[in-house]
Short mmCIF file of C-alpha atoms in Angstrom, two decimals:
data_model
loop_
_atom_site.label_atom_id
_atom_site.label_comp_id
_atom_site.label_asym_id
_atom_site.label_seq_id
_atom_site.Cartn_x
_atom_site.Cartn_y
_atom_site.Cartn_z
CA UNK J 25 111.12 95.15 120.65
CA UNK J 26 109.81 93.86 117.35
CA UNK J 27 107.73 97.11 116.87
CA UNK J 28 110.75 99.29 117.68
CA UNK J 29 112.85 97.45 115.10
CA UNK J 30 110.15 98.08 112.42
CA UNK J 31 110.00 101.82 113.30
CA UNK J 32 113.83 102.11 113.01
CA UNK J 33 113.67 100.59 109.64
CA UNK J 34 111.42 103.43 108.44
CA UNK J 35 112.61 106.56 110.14
CA UNK J 36 110.64 108.74 107.63
CA UNK J 37 107.52 107.36 109.35
CA UNK J 38 108.41 108.46 112.89
CA UNK J 39 107.34 112.14 112.54
CA UNK J 40 104.01 111.36 111.04
CA UNK J 41 103.39 108.75 113.71
CA UNK J 42 104.08 111.21 116.57
CA UNK J 43 101.90 113.92 114.99
CA UNK J 44 99.09 111.65 114.47
CA UNK J 45 99.19 110.49 118.02
CA UNK J 46 99.18 114.02 119.32
CA UNK J 47 96.22 114.97 117.09
CA UNK J 48 94.23 111.96 118.30
CA UNK J 49 94.86 112.81 122.01
CA UNK J 50 94.07 116.53 121.43
CA UNK J 51 90.61 115.48 119.93
CA UNK J 52 89.80 113.24 122.82
CA UNK J 53 90.89 115.82 125.47
CA UNK J 54 88.71 118.67 124.07
CA UNK J 55 85.49 116.58 124.44
CA UNK J 56 84.15 117.35 127.98
CA UNK J 57 80.79 115.39 127.72
CA UNK J 58 81.20 111.83 129.08
CA UNK J 59 79.18 110.27 126.18
CA UNK J 60 81.02 112.05 123.48
CA UNK J 61 84.36 111.31 125.10
CA UNK J 62 83.47 107.62 125.26
CA UNK J 63 82.57 107.69 121.60
CA UNK J 64 85.87 109.19 120.63
CA UNK J 65 87.85 106.79 122.86
CA UNK J 66 85.93 103.73 121.63
CA UNK J 67 86.26 104.61 117.96
CA UNK J 68 90.04 104.46 118.37
CA UNK J 69 89.86 101.13 120.23
CA UNK J 70 87.57 99.33 117.85
CA UNK J 71 89.01 100.61 114.51
CA UNK J 72 92.53 101.94 114.37
CA UNK J 73 92.57 102.47 110.62
CA UNK J 74 89.27 104.31 110.32
CA UNK J 75 89.71 106.16 113.57
CA UNK J 76 92.72 108.02 112.13
CA UNK J 77 90.69 109.52 109.41
CA UNK J 78 87.36 110.01 111.39
CA UNK J 79 89.13 111.63 114.36
CA UNK J 80 90.55 114.36 112.15
CA UNK J 81 87.00 115.49 111.10
CA UNK J 82 85.87 118.65 112.83
CA UNK J 83 83.13 118.56 115.52
CA UNK J 84 80.46 119.39 112.85
CA UNK J 85 81.19 115.98 111.20
CA UNK J 86 81.09 113.83 114.43
CA UNK J 87 77.81 112.30 113.13
CA UNK J 88 80.05 110.16 110.91
CA UNK J 89 81.72 108.71 114.15
CA UNK J 90 78.30 107.76 115.68
CA UNK J 91 77.25 106.33 112.27
CA UNK J 92 80.31 104.05 112.41
CA UNK J 93 79.82 103.06 116.07
CA UNK J 94 76.21 102.04 115.47
CA UNK J 95 77.18 99.93 112.59
CA UNK J 96 80.15 98.52 114.53
CA UNK J 97 77.71 97.40 117.25
CA UNK J 98 75.53 95.75 114.66
CA UNK J 99 78.63 94.05 113.33
CA UNK J 100 79.56 92.91 116.70
CA UNK J 101 76.24 91.05 117.09
CA UNK J 102 76.76 89.41 113.66
CA UNK J 103 80.31 88.27 114.49
CA UNK J 104 79.55 86.71 117.93
CA UNK J 105 79.82 83.04 117.22
CA UNK J 106 78.52 82.13 120.64
CA UNK J 107 75.05 83.40 119.67
CA UNK J 108 72.62 81.03 118.00
CA UNK J 109 70.92 82.15 114.74
CA UNK J 110 67.58 82.06 116.60
CA UNK J 111 68.91 84.66 119.03
CA UNK J 112 71.15 86.68 116.56
CA UNK J 113 68.69 87.20 113.59
CA UNK J 114 65.82 89.02 115.30
CA UNK J 115 68.36 91.38 116.95
CA UNK J 116 69.96 92.13 113.63
CA UNK J 117 66.58 92.70 111.94
CA UNK J 118 65.33 95.12 114.74
CA UNK J 119 68.56 96.83 115.70
CA UNK J 120 67.43 100.04 113.93
CA UNK J 121 64.64 100.26 116.56
CA UNK J 122 66.92 99.40 119.44
CA UNK J 123 69.09 102.42 118.88
CA UNK J 124 66.23 104.66 120.02
CA UNK J 125 65.18 102.38 122.97
CA UNK J 126 66.79 103.80 126.17
CA UNK J 127 65.86 100.45 127.98
CA UNK J 128 67.40 98.13 125.46
CA UNK J 129 70.68 96.43 126.36
CA UNK J 130 72.47 93.43 124.94
CA UNK J 131 75.85 92.29 126.06
CA UNK J 132 77.94 90.30 123.41
CA UNK J 133 81.29 90.23 121.57
CA UNK J 134 84.73 90.32 123.23
CA UNK J 135 87.41 92.75 124.24
CA UNK J 136 86.74 96.35 123.15
CA UNK J 137 83.64 95.45 121.22
CA UNK J 138 82.07 94.07 124.38
CA UNK J 139 82.83 97.38 126.07
CA UNK J 140 81.10 99.13 123.22
CA UNK J 141 77.95 96.90 123.61
CA UNK J 142 78.01 97.17 127.50
CA UNK J 143 78.16 100.91 127.21
CA UNK J 144 76.09 101.31 124.13
CA UNK J 145 73.71 103.78 125.99
CA UNK J 146 76.41 106.32 125.75
CA UNK J 147 76.45 105.92 121.99
CA UNK J 148 72.75 106.13 121.96
CA UNK J 149 72.87 109.32 123.93
CA UNK J 150 75.13 110.88 121.34
CA UNK J 151 72.97 109.46 118.49
CA UNK J 152 69.86 111.14 119.87
CA UNK J 153 71.70 114.49 119.94
CA UNK J 154 72.23 114.39 116.18
CA UNK J 155 69.99 116.18 113.61
CA UNK J 156 66.84 114.36 112.89
CA UNK J 157 67.92 113.80 109.23
CA UNK J 158 71.11 112.23 110.34
CA UNK J 159 69.32 109.95 112.70
CA UNK J 160 66.95 108.84 109.98
CA UNK J 161 69.86 108.13 107.54
CA UNK J 162 71.63 106.03 110.18
CA UNK J 163 68.41 104.20 111.05
CA UNK J 164 67.69 103.47 107.27
CA UNK J 165 71.19 102.08 106.67
CA UNK J 166 71.10 100.11 109.88
CA UNK J 167 67.78 98.57 108.98
CA UNK J 168 68.96 97.47 105.57
CA UNK J 169 72.46 96.25 106.66
CA UNK J 170 70.88 94.29 109.58
CA UNK J 171 68.35 92.65 107.24
CA UNK J 172 71.25 91.77 104.80
CA UNK J 173 73.35 90.24 107.66
CA UNK J 174 70.44 88.30 108.92
CA UNK J 175 69.93 86.92 105.43
CA UNK J 176 73.55 85.46 105.47
CA UNK J 177 73.47 84.16 109.03
CA UNK J 178 72.72 80.54 107.81
CA UNK J 179 73.73 81.10 104.23
CA UNK J 180 77.33 80.20 103.16
CA UNK J 181 79.17 82.59 100.95
CA UNK J 182 80.19 80.19 98.19
CA UNK J 183 80.40 82.31 95.07
CA UNK J 184 81.73 85.67 93.94
CA UNK J 185 78.15 86.79 93.52
CA UNK J 186 77.38 85.75 97.05
CA UNK J 187 80.40 87.82 98.22
CA UNK J 188 79.29 90.83 96.17
CA UNK J 189 75.72 90.72 97.62
CA UNK J 190 77.06 90.44 101.18
CA UNK J 191 79.52 93.20 100.38
CA UNK J 192 76.73 95.45 99.29
CA UNK J 193 75.08 95.03 102.66
CA UNK J 194 78.02 95.47 104.89
CA UNK J 195 80.18 97.89 102.93
CA UNK J 196 78.33 99.51 99.92
CA UNK J 197 75.26 100.64 102.04
CA UNK J 198 77.44 102.44 104.72
CA UNK J 199 79.49 104.17 102.13
CA UNK J 200 76.44 105.55 100.25
CA UNK J 201 74.94 106.62 103.58
CA UNK J 202 78.12 108.48 104.36
CA UNK J 203 78.02 110.19 101.14
CA UNK J 204 74.48 111.41 101.73
CA UNK J 205 75.34 112.40 105.30
CA UNK J 206 77.96 114.87 103.99
CA UNK J 207 75.30 116.35 101.59
CA UNK J 208 77.46 116.25 98.50
CA UNK J 209 76.05 118.85 96.01
CA UNK J 210 74.29 117.21 93.05
CA UNK J 211 74.03 113.77 94.63
CA UNK J 212 70.19 113.63 94.32
CA UNK J 213 70.48 114.15 90.53
CA UNK J 214 72.06 110.73 90.03
CA UNK J 215 71.53 108.96 93.21
CA UNK J 216 71.43 105.58 91.57
CA UNK J 217 74.83 105.92 89.87
CA UNK J 218 76.43 107.08 93.09
CA UNK J 219 74.88 104.22 94.94
CA UNK J 220 76.56 101.83 92.45
CA UNK J 221 79.87 103.60 93.00
CA UNK J 222 79.42 103.42 96.65
CA UNK J 223 78.89 99.70 96.54
CA UNK J 224 81.88 99.13 94.21
CA UNK J 225 84.07 101.08 96.57
CA UNK J 226 82.78 99.21 99.56
CA UNK J 227 83.55 95.82 97.92
CA UNK J 228 87.10 97.09 97.39
CA UNK J 229 87.72 97.92 101.08
CA UNK J 230 85.63 95.10 102.57
CA UNK J 231 87.53 92.80 104.99
CA UNK J 232 87.51 89.21 103.72
CA UNK J 233 87.83 85.93 105.59
CA UNK J 234 89.99 83.35 103.89
CA UNK J 235 90.28 79.68 103.86
CA UNK J 236 93.21 78.46 105.98
CA UNK J 237 94.93 75.85 103.82
CA UNK J 238 98.51 76.46 102.45
CA UNK J 239 98.93 76.65 98.60
CA UNK J 240 95.26 76.45 97.82
CA UNK J 241 94.39 79.04 100.48
CA UNK J 242 97.06 81.37 98.94
CA UNK J 243 95.56 80.82 95.49
CA UNK J 244 92.20 81.55 96.79
CA UNK J 245 93.41 84.74 98.46
CA UNK J 246 95.09 85.87 95.30
CA UNK J 247 91.93 85.24 93.21
CA UNK J 248 89.86 87.22 95.75
CA UNK J 249 92.34 90.14 95.74
CA UNK J 250 92.47 90.07 91.92
CA UNK J 251 88.65 90.13 91.90
CA UNK J 252 88.55 93.21 94.09
CA UNK J 253 90.86 95.11 91.75
CA UNK J 254 87.95 95.41 89.24
CA UNK J 255 86.46 97.94 91.63
CA UNK J 256 89.38 100.42 91.64
CA UNK J 257 88.27 102.53 88.65
CA UNK J 258 84.91 103.12 90.51
CA UNK J 259 86.87 104.09 93.58
CA UNK J 260 88.61 106.86 91.48
CA UNK J 261 85.33 108.04 90.03
CA UNK J 262 83.76 108.13 93.61
CA UNK J 263 86.58 110.17 94.99
CA UNK J 264 86.33 112.56 92.05
CA UNK J 265 82.56 113.19 93.13
CA UNK J 266 83.56 114.22 96.61
CA UNK J 267 86.91 116.00 95.88
CA UNK J 268 85.37 119.50 96.44
CA UNK J 269 84.24 118.38 100.07
CA UNK J 270 87.73 118.22 101.78
CA UNK J 271 86.58 116.45 104.96
CA UNK J 272 84.81 113.79 102.96
CA UNK J 273 87.49 113.41 100.33
CA UNK J 274 90.18 112.79 102.99
CA UNK J 275 88.03 110.40 104.93
CA UNK J 276 87.32 108.14 101.86
CA UNK J 277 90.74 108.68 100.14
CA UNK J 278 92.40 107.40 103.25
CA UNK J 279 90.19 104.32 103.23
CA UNK J 280 91.14 103.63 99.68
CA UNK J 281 94.86 103.98 99.93
CA UNK J 282 94.86 101.90 103.12
CA UNK J 283 92.81 99.25 101.20
CA UNK J 284 95.18 98.95 98.37
CA UNK J 285 97.94 98.86 100.81
CA UNK J 286 96.29 96.01 102.62
CA UNK J 287 95.88 94.11 99.44
CA UNK J 288 99.46 94.56 98.44
CA UNK J 289 100.57 93.37 101.88
CA UNK J 290 98.24 90.20 101.71
CA UNK J 291 98.69 89.32 98.13
CA UNK J 292 100.66 85.98 97.71
CA UNK J 293 101.48 86.19 101.48
CA UNK J 294 101.09 82.84 103.36
CA UNK J 295 101.50 84.69 106.56
CA UNK J 296 97.97 85.90 106.27
CA UNK J 297 96.99 82.42 107.37
CA UNK J 298 99.90 81.61 109.80
CA UNK J 299 100.10 84.67 111.89
CA UNK J 300 97.89 87.40 110.47
CA UNK J 301 99.40 90.54 108.95
CA UNK J 302 98.81 94.23 109.48
CA UNK J 303 100.02 97.46 108.10
CA UNK J 304 102.72 99.32 110.03
CA UNK J 305 101.44 102.08 112.26
CA UNK J 306 104.04 104.38 110.78
CA UNK J 307 102.86 103.79 107.26
CA UNK J 308 99.27 104.29 108.36
CA UNK J 309 100.39 107.67 109.89
CA UNK J 310 102.29 108.65 106.84
CA UNK J 311 99.40 107.92 104.54
CA UNK J 312 96.99 109.85 106.92
CA UNK J 313 99.26 112.88 107.05
CA UNK J 314 100.02 113.14 103.40
CA UNK J 315 97.19 111.84 101.37
CA UNK J 316 95.35 115.06 100.49
CA UNK J 317 94.66 115.24 96.68
CA UNK J 318 93.80 112.93 93.85
CA UNK J 319 97.43 113.17 92.76
CA UNK J 320 98.42 111.59 96.03
CA UNK J 321 95.71 108.90 95.59
CA UNK J 322 96.98 108.00 92.14
CA UNK J 323 100.60 107.97 93.30
CA UNK J 324 99.85 105.55 96.23
CA UNK J 325 97.87 103.24 94.00
CA UNK J 326 100.50 103.33 91.32
CA UNK J 327 103.29 102.27 93.94
CA UNK J 328 101.21 99.60 95.58
CA UNK J 329 100.29 98.11 92.21
CA UNK J 330 104.10 97.90 91.39
CA UNK J 331 104.68 96.20 94.73
CA UNK J 332 101.91 93.63 94.02
CA UNK J 333 103.29 93.05 90.44
CA UNK J 334 106.63 92.16 91.93
CA UNK J 335 104.95 89.54 94.09
CA UNK J 336 103.05 87.70 91.29
CA UNK J 337 103.91 84.07 90.98
CA UNK J 338 103.83 83.04 87.27
CA UNK J 339 102.52 79.63 88.45
CA UNK J 340 99.42 81.15 90.01
CA UNK J 341 96.33 80.29 87.83
CA UNK J 342 95.23 83.95 88.00
CA UNK J 343 98.67 85.39 87.39
CA UNK J 344 97.89 86.80 83.85
CA UNK J 345 94.61 88.46 84.97
CA UNK J 346 96.23 89.94 88.06
CA UNK J 347 98.92 91.54 86.05
CA UNK J 348 96.41 92.82 83.43
CA UNK J 349 94.32 94.41 86.13
CA UNK J 350 97.17 95.94 87.78
CA UNK J 351 98.39 97.36 84.48
CA UNK J 352 94.96 98.90 83.82
CA UNK J 353 94.99 100.61 87.19
CA UNK J 354 98.49 101.98 86.56
CA UNK J 355 97.47 103.22 83.17
CA UNK J 356 94.52 105.08 84.70
CA UNK J 357 96.99 106.77 87.14
CA UNK J 358 99.38 107.62 84.25
CA UNK J 359 96.56 108.98 81.96
CA UNK J 360 95.21 111.13 84.79
CA UNK J 361 98.26 113.39 84.16
CA UNK J 362 98.51 113.91 87.95
CA UNK J 363 101.42 111.55 88.87
CA UNK J 364 104.07 114.25 88.39
CA UNK J 365 102.27 116.49 90.84
CA UNK J 366 102.83 114.26 93.74
CA UNK J 367 105.36 115.31 96.39
CA UNK J 368 105.85 112.16 98.48
CA UNK J 369 106.41 108.51 98.07
CA UNK J 370 105.21 105.47 100.17
CA UNK J 371 107.78 102.76 99.45
CA UNK J 372 111.46 103.18 100.30
CA UNK J 373 112.98 99.70 100.80
CA UNK J 374 110.03 97.46 100.04
CA UNK J 375 110.37 95.01 97.16
CA UNK J 376 109.26 96.57 94.00
CA UNK J 377 110.28 100.05 95.04
CA UNK J 378 112.95 100.57 92.31
CA UNK J 379 110.70 99.48 89.44
CA UNK J 380 108.12 101.92 90.70
CA UNK J 381 110.57 104.66 90.93
CA UNK J 382 111.72 103.99 87.47
CA UNK J 383 108.33 104.21 86.00
CA UNK J 384 107.62 107.42 88.02
CA UNK J 385 110.62 109.08 86.51
CA UNK J 386 109.45 107.94 82.97
CA UNK J 387 106.18 109.67 83.81
CA UNK J 388 107.90 112.94 84.36
CA UNK J 389 108.40 112.81 88.09
CA UNK J 390 111.76 114.55 88.68
CA UNK J 391 114.28 114.74 91.49
CA UNK J 392 113.15 118.01 92.71
CA UNK J 393 110.52 116.12 94.69
CA UNK J 394 111.33 114.53 98.03
CA UNK J 395 111.66 110.93 97.03
CA UNK J 396 111.51 109.52 100.51
CA UNK J 397 108.67 111.79 101.80
CA UNK J 398 110.77 113.39 104.55
#
């Protein structure tokens, strides 16, 4: 009943949610082969956010789905706390070889992730049908990511530098691999720079695990979120690189707008530790349907930054730095000259909406646009 109440509070999200559900079902139904059908279904079960963008890619890009599922299996091994480091470490280090081995099987994880591991032979079958170049790319990223995970099995993440290094292995590497997989023109000419941008964007979207302890926990949470905001400018640069490859642009743009939405939701929010928080399915559907251009991306970031600014506690030790970084992001959005080209808005009744709307109007966004995105 709670979910229904949330839906009724945001009627402008109902149609996008229905349309997205129909698209996902249609994609799954037009996949006759058992192993590919399993991969599509499993993708939706292990990652609701990423699935909505990956499932909209055409069949020619389903290599991206296999890439994700292979790395999700690797992540499942890392996350299983019932495994000792003596068992876990060699599997992480050798997983890039196991994806070729038809006889290898390892059951671990829980819930849907255990199903993924128990039926990994179906993912392997799909993997072996990919082009050799894509297989090699997936193997390379898996090897490097597995080695990085193994390094941190018995090492605590105690500093921001530790967090950034870990983030490089688990988020930066996969994004750079995805960029190569889509063969973005000119990538080879400045591979190192795009690798840096991939890492920066990966750090921005990486899931973080926070300390559970009231006031200090929230302050720690706020500091980590503030730290992640430094990567936003690189996210914009990264998206500008792929803007001429529509499928890739939408895939990564959705990840970024969902990431800034998650940060806005979690910022200064004690419920992160009490109950856990998640974005509304309707909001995810709305973002998925309507994030199509850089102007959309700038607009979403601008709005969520306004929401975050409305939540800043002046007693927070990082309050000044948080506001400064949010201002910097909003200035980038304004200076892009694209805010007035956007035709939909994310926030309707959320705190901070009125201030965001006021600034949008000052930037030249007029009433001829559909303010509520209907």
